């Protein structure tokens, strides 16, 4: 049961000196992202109202203050704000809005040099070594995309060097790509084939040395210092192409 969120009045930013309450925005957005299980309709409506109100303040402030960093998260926030729940459903839509709140709060609350680093680098993560498989919380360092193997193997071939590291689960007959946080929140690919994974889920991650075919959980595309996260736009395009190709070849 999620913690109840009090409804507060929401307005619009009128100038660059509006005292944005980053602490309240971040705390509220994190509670929305951490929701697990069923969410009461009243809490969901209140949370969505607050996230939309926060973005109504953050987007113009970000456009005015961030200068050359303005593209970072702003267009995505604007798109999520305008899109509505759609195929995502109301809970996932609220989480998408909350992610944009966190992203814009982070960039508005940092100096120029820190913003540049945040925009270019994912949060640091140390992959497992030795012989122990680790359960890693998805949505903390990266999100993941689970793909049926029969499609995923062709996606690897299609992407070639553009693919980041990929985990193969032989028992589940699925592959996992690691992508930046929130990058697949609004994907509308068929869930029977492609499942974006984020907060409230865990992924079994093999040690970096597990690359041989004898391993039932392995890096089918090895994780290296230069091959880690996959560009979500390129991955989405490759998945779409292969799903369409598979559908057209079905009698």
Short mmCIF file of C-alpha atoms in Angstrom, two decimals:
data_model
loop_
_atom_site.label_atom_id
_atom_site.label_comp_id
_atom_site.label_asym_id
_atom_site.label_seq_id
_atom_site.Cartn_x
_atom_site.Cartn_y
_atom_site.Cartn_z
CA UNK A 1 0.00 0.00 0.00
CA UNK A 2 1.63 3.28 -1.06
CA UNK A 3 2.08 6.10 1.36
CA UNK A 4 -0.71 8.63 0.93
CA UNK A 5 0.34 11.84 -0.81
CA UNK A 6 -1.25 15.08 0.30
CA UNK A 7 -2.71 17.24 -2.47
CA UNK A 8 -1.03 20.63 -2.70
CA UNK A 9 -1.94 23.56 -4.95
CA UNK A 10 0.11 23.70 -8.12
CA UNK A 11 0.90 26.82 -10.11
CA UNK A 12 3.19 28.06 -12.84
CA UNK A 13 6.66 29.54 -12.62
CA UNK A 14 6.53 33.26 -13.31
CA UNK A 15 10.25 34.08 -13.32
CA UNK A 16 13.69 32.56 -12.89
CA UNK A 17 13.77 33.42 -9.19
CA UNK A 18 10.70 31.35 -8.24
CA UNK A 19 11.72 29.38 -5.11
CA UNK A 20 11.36 25.81 -6.37
CA UNK A 21 11.09 23.33 -3.50
CA UNK A 22 13.38 20.62 -4.89
CA UNK A 23 13.37 18.61 -1.65
CA UNK A 24 9.57 18.21 -1.64
CA UNK A 25 9.46 17.44 -5.35
CA UNK A 26 12.18 14.80 -5.11
CA UNK A 27 10.70 13.15 -2.02
CA UNK A 28 7.23 12.97 -3.55
CA UNK A 29 8.47 11.69 -6.91
CA UNK A 30 10.53 8.97 -5.25
CA UNK A 31 7.48 7.75 -3.35
CA UNK A 32 5.58 7.46 -6.62
CA UNK A 33 8.41 5.54 -8.29
CA UNK A 34 8.70 3.17 -5.32
CA UNK A 35 5.02 2.22 -5.35
CA UNK A 36 4.52 -1.53 -5.38
CA UNK A 37 1.26 -3.42 -5.74
CA UNK A 38 -2.18 -1.88 -6.15
CA UNK A 39 -2.52 1.88 -5.82
CA UNK A 40 -5.79 3.41 -4.51
CA UNK A 41 -7.47 5.49 -7.20
CA UNK A 42 -7.55 8.59 -4.98
CA UNK A 43 -3.80 8.41 -4.25
CA UNK A 44 -3.07 7.80 -7.93
CA UNK A 45 -5.12 10.82 -9.00
CA UNK A 46 -3.46 13.03 -6.37
CA UNK A 47 0.05 11.85 -7.28
CA UNK A 48 -0.51 12.38 -11.00
CA UNK A 49 -1.89 15.87 -10.29
CA UNK A 50 1.19 16.70 -8.24
CA UNK A 51 3.66 15.34 -10.80
CA UNK A 52 1.99 17.36 -13.54
CA UNK A 53 2.05 20.45 -11.35
CA UNK A 54 5.72 19.97 -10.52
CA UNK A 55 6.58 19.62 -14.21
CA UNK A 56 4.56 22.76 -14.92
CA UNK A 57 7.04 24.55 -12.67
CA UNK A 58 10.20 22.69 -13.63
CA UNK A 59 9.98 22.75 -17.43
CA UNK A 60 9.93 26.56 -17.89
CA UNK A 61 12.51 26.98 -15.12
CA UNK A 62 14.79 24.44 -16.83
CA UNK A 63 14.38 26.13 -20.22
CA UNK A 64 15.27 29.50 -18.70
CA UNK A 65 18.16 28.45 -16.46
CA UNK A 66 19.94 25.54 -18.13
CA UNK A 67 21.05 27.25 -21.30
CA UNK A 68 23.01 24.79 -23.41
CA UNK A 69 21.89 21.96 -21.12
CA UNK A 70 18.23 22.63 -21.89
CA UNK A 71 17.69 19.50 -24.05
CA UNK A 72 18.52 17.25 -21.09
CA UNK A 73 15.20 15.75 -20.06
CA UNK A 74 13.06 18.73 -21.07
CA UNK A 75 11.60 17.40 -24.31
CA UNK A 76 10.98 14.00 -22.71
CA UNK A 77 9.21 15.67 -19.78
CA UNK A 78 7.10 17.76 -22.15
CA UNK A 79 6.18 14.67 -24.18
CA UNK A 80 5.19 12.70 -21.09
CA UNK A 81 3.15 15.62 -19.82
CA UNK A 82 1.22 15.86 -23.09
CA UNK A 83 0.83 12.14 -23.79
CA UNK A 84 -1.43 11.05 -20.94
CA UNK A 85 -1.64 7.42 -19.72
CA UNK A 86 -2.39 5.86 -23.13
CA UNK A 87 -1.13 2.30 -23.41
CA UNK A 88 1.05 2.72 -20.33
CA UNK A 89 -1.83 2.79 -17.88
CA UNK A 90 -2.27 5.34 -15.09
CA UNK A 91 0.25 3.89 -12.60
CA UNK A 92 3.10 3.59 -15.07
CA UNK A 93 2.25 7.02 -16.48
CA UNK A 94 2.54 8.53 -12.98
CA UNK A 95 5.94 6.87 -12.60
CA UNK A 96 7.05 8.29 -15.95
CA UNK A 97 6.08 11.78 -14.82
CA UNK A 98 7.91 11.19 -11.53
CA UNK A 99 11.08 10.20 -13.41
CA UNK A 100 10.98 13.47 -15.32
CA UNK A 101 10.51 15.37 -12.05
CA UNK A 102 13.62 13.71 -10.61
CA UNK A 103 15.63 14.31 -13.79
CA UNK A 104 14.82 18.02 -13.97
CA UNK A 105 15.30 18.53 -10.22
CA UNK A 106 18.73 16.93 -10.47
CA UNK A 107 19.84 19.15 -13.33
CA UNK A 108 18.37 22.35 -11.91
CA UNK A 109 20.01 21.70 -8.55
CA UNK A 110 23.54 21.27 -9.96
CA UNK A 111 26.20 23.60 -11.31
CA UNK A 112 27.08 23.69 -15.00
CA UNK A 113 30.04 21.31 -14.71
CA UNK A 114 28.05 18.80 -12.64
CA UNK A 115 25.16 18.97 -15.11
CA UNK A 116 27.50 18.21 -17.98
CA UNK A 117 28.83 15.13 -16.19
CA UNK A 118 25.34 13.95 -15.23
CA UNK A 119 24.11 14.33 -18.77
CA UNK A 120 26.97 12.35 -20.30
CA UNK A 121 27.62 9.55 -17.78
CA UNK A 122 25.35 6.90 -16.26
CA UNK A 123 25.40 6.35 -12.52
CA UNK A 124 28.50 4.27 -11.64
CA UNK A 125 27.92 0.55 -11.24
CA UNK A 126 30.38 -2.23 -10.42
CA UNK A 127 29.42 -5.50 -12.15
CA UNK A 128 29.89 -8.80 -10.29
CA UNK A 129 33.20 -10.61 -10.51
CA UNK A 130 34.37 -13.99 -9.29
CA UNK A 131 31.79 -16.77 -9.53
CA UNK A 132 28.72 -15.27 -7.84
CA UNK A 133 25.57 -14.22 -9.68
CA UNK A 134 24.15 -11.03 -8.14
CA UNK A 135 20.54 -9.87 -7.86
CA UNK A 136 20.72 -6.22 -8.93
CA UNK A 137 17.78 -3.82 -8.39
CA UNK A 138 16.61 -2.55 -11.77
CA UNK A 139 15.89 1.17 -11.88
CA UNK A 140 18.84 2.09 -9.69
CA UNK A 141 21.87 2.00 -11.99
CA UNK A 142 20.10 1.22 -15.25
CA UNK A 143 16.81 -0.12 -16.62
CA UNK A 144 16.62 -3.34 -18.60
CA UNK A 145 14.72 -4.68 -21.59
CA UNK A 146 13.76 -8.36 -21.67
CA UNK A 147 13.38 -9.84 -25.14
CA UNK A 148 12.44 -13.33 -26.30
CA UNK A 149 15.57 -15.08 -27.56
CA UNK A 150 14.23 -15.80 -31.05
CA UNK A 151 13.83 -12.05 -31.62
CA UNK A 152 16.76 -10.94 -29.47
CA UNK A 153 19.35 -12.98 -31.33
CA UNK A 154 18.35 -11.31 -34.60
CA UNK A 155 18.42 -7.91 -32.90
CA UNK A 156 22.03 -8.54 -31.86
CA UNK A 157 22.92 -9.32 -35.47
CA UNK A 158 21.05 -6.26 -36.74
CA UNK A 159 22.68 -3.87 -34.24
CA UNK A 160 26.19 -5.25 -34.52
CA UNK A 161 28.69 -2.96 -32.81
CA UNK A 162 25.85 -0.61 -31.80
CA UNK A 163 24.58 -3.06 -29.23
CA UNK A 164 25.71 -2.72 -25.66
CA UNK A 165 26.25 -5.68 -23.35
CA UNK A 166 23.55 -8.37 -23.39
CA UNK A 167 22.70 -11.05 -20.81
CA UNK A 168 21.34 -14.42 -21.97
CA UNK A 169 19.13 -16.52 -19.69
CA UNK A 170 19.16 -19.93 -21.35
CA UNK A 171 16.51 -21.39 -19.04
CA UNK A 172 14.07 -18.54 -19.62
CA UNK A 173 14.91 -18.26 -23.31
CA UNK A 174 15.26 -14.49 -22.98
CA UNK A 175 17.91 -11.82 -23.48
CA UNK A 176 18.39 -8.63 -21.45
CA UNK A 177 19.74 -5.29 -22.64
CA UNK A 178 20.79 -2.62 -20.12
CA UNK A 179 19.62 0.90 -20.98
CA UNK A 180 19.60 4.35 -19.30
CA UNK A 181 17.05 4.93 -16.54
CA UNK A 182 13.56 5.70 -17.81
CA UNK A 183 14.51 5.31 -21.48
CA UNK A 184 11.84 2.67 -22.24
CA UNK A 185 9.06 4.04 -20.03
CA UNK A 186 6.85 5.00 -22.96
CA UNK A 187 7.62 2.13 -25.35
CA UNK A 188 4.55 0.48 -26.86
CA UNK A 189 6.09 -2.72 -28.26
CA UNK A 190 4.13 -5.97 -27.69
CA UNK A 191 4.69 -7.19 -24.12
CA UNK A 192 4.52 -10.79 -25.32
CA UNK A 193 7.94 -10.21 -26.90
CA UNK A 194 9.51 -7.14 -25.28
CA UNK A 195 9.19 -6.20 -21.58
CA UNK A 196 10.84 -3.02 -20.23
CA UNK A 197 11.97 -3.51 -16.61
CA UNK A 198 12.46 -0.76 -14.07
CA UNK A 199 11.84 -0.07 -10.37
CA UNK A 200 10.46 -2.82 -8.10
CA UNK A 201 12.19 -5.57 -10.13
CA UNK A 202 15.51 -7.37 -9.84
CA UNK A 203 17.77 -8.87 -12.49
CA UNK A 204 20.13 -11.81 -12.06
CA UNK A 205 23.47 -10.49 -13.34
CA UNK A 206 26.29 -12.96 -14.04
CA UNK A 207 29.96 -12.21 -13.37
CA UNK A 208 31.71 -10.49 -16.27
CA UNK A 209 33.73 -13.64 -16.92
CA UNK A 210 30.60 -15.72 -17.66
CA UNK A 211 30.68 -15.60 -21.46
CA UNK A 212 31.06 -19.27 -22.45
CA UNK A 213 28.22 -21.30 -23.99
CA UNK A 214 28.38 -23.77 -21.08
CA UNK A 215 26.97 -21.06 -18.78
CA UNK A 216 23.17 -21.01 -18.57
CA UNK A 217 23.29 -17.37 -17.46
CA UNK A 218 25.96 -15.48 -19.35
CA UNK A 219 26.94 -12.34 -21.21
CA UNK A 220 26.15 -13.28 -24.80
CA UNK A 221 27.52 -9.84 -25.73
CA UNK A 222 30.33 -9.35 -23.18
CA UNK A 223 30.33 -6.42 -20.79
CA UNK A 224 33.48 -4.32 -21.21
CA UNK A 225 34.69 -0.84 -20.33
CA UNK A 226 33.51 0.38 -23.75
CA UNK A 227 30.42 -1.84 -24.14
CA UNK A 228 27.86 -1.34 -21.42
CA UNK A 229 24.52 0.47 -21.88
CA UNK A 230 22.70 0.30 -25.22
CA UNK A 231 21.36 3.37 -27.01
CA UNK A 232 17.59 3.00 -26.41
CA UNK A 233 16.61 4.63 -29.71
CA UNK A 234 18.74 2.23 -31.74
CA UNK A 235 17.48 -0.71 -29.68
CA UNK A 236 13.84 0.31 -30.14
CA UNK A 237 14.34 0.67 -33.90
CA UNK A 238 16.01 -2.75 -34.15
CA UNK A 239 13.31 -4.41 -32.06
CA UNK A 240 10.54 -2.82 -34.12
CA UNK A 241 12.15 -3.97 -37.38
CA UNK A 242 12.58 -7.54 -36.19
CA UNK A 243 9.07 -7.79 -34.72
CA UNK A 244 7.59 -6.54 -37.99
CA UNK A 245 9.77 -8.94 -39.97
CA UNK A 246 8.67 -11.87 -37.78
CA UNK A 247 5.01 -10.91 -38.15
CA UNK A 248 5.23 -10.64 -41.93
CA UNK A 249 6.82 -14.08 -42.22
CA UNK A 250 4.12 -15.78 -40.14
CA UNK A 251 1.67 -17.70 -42.39
#
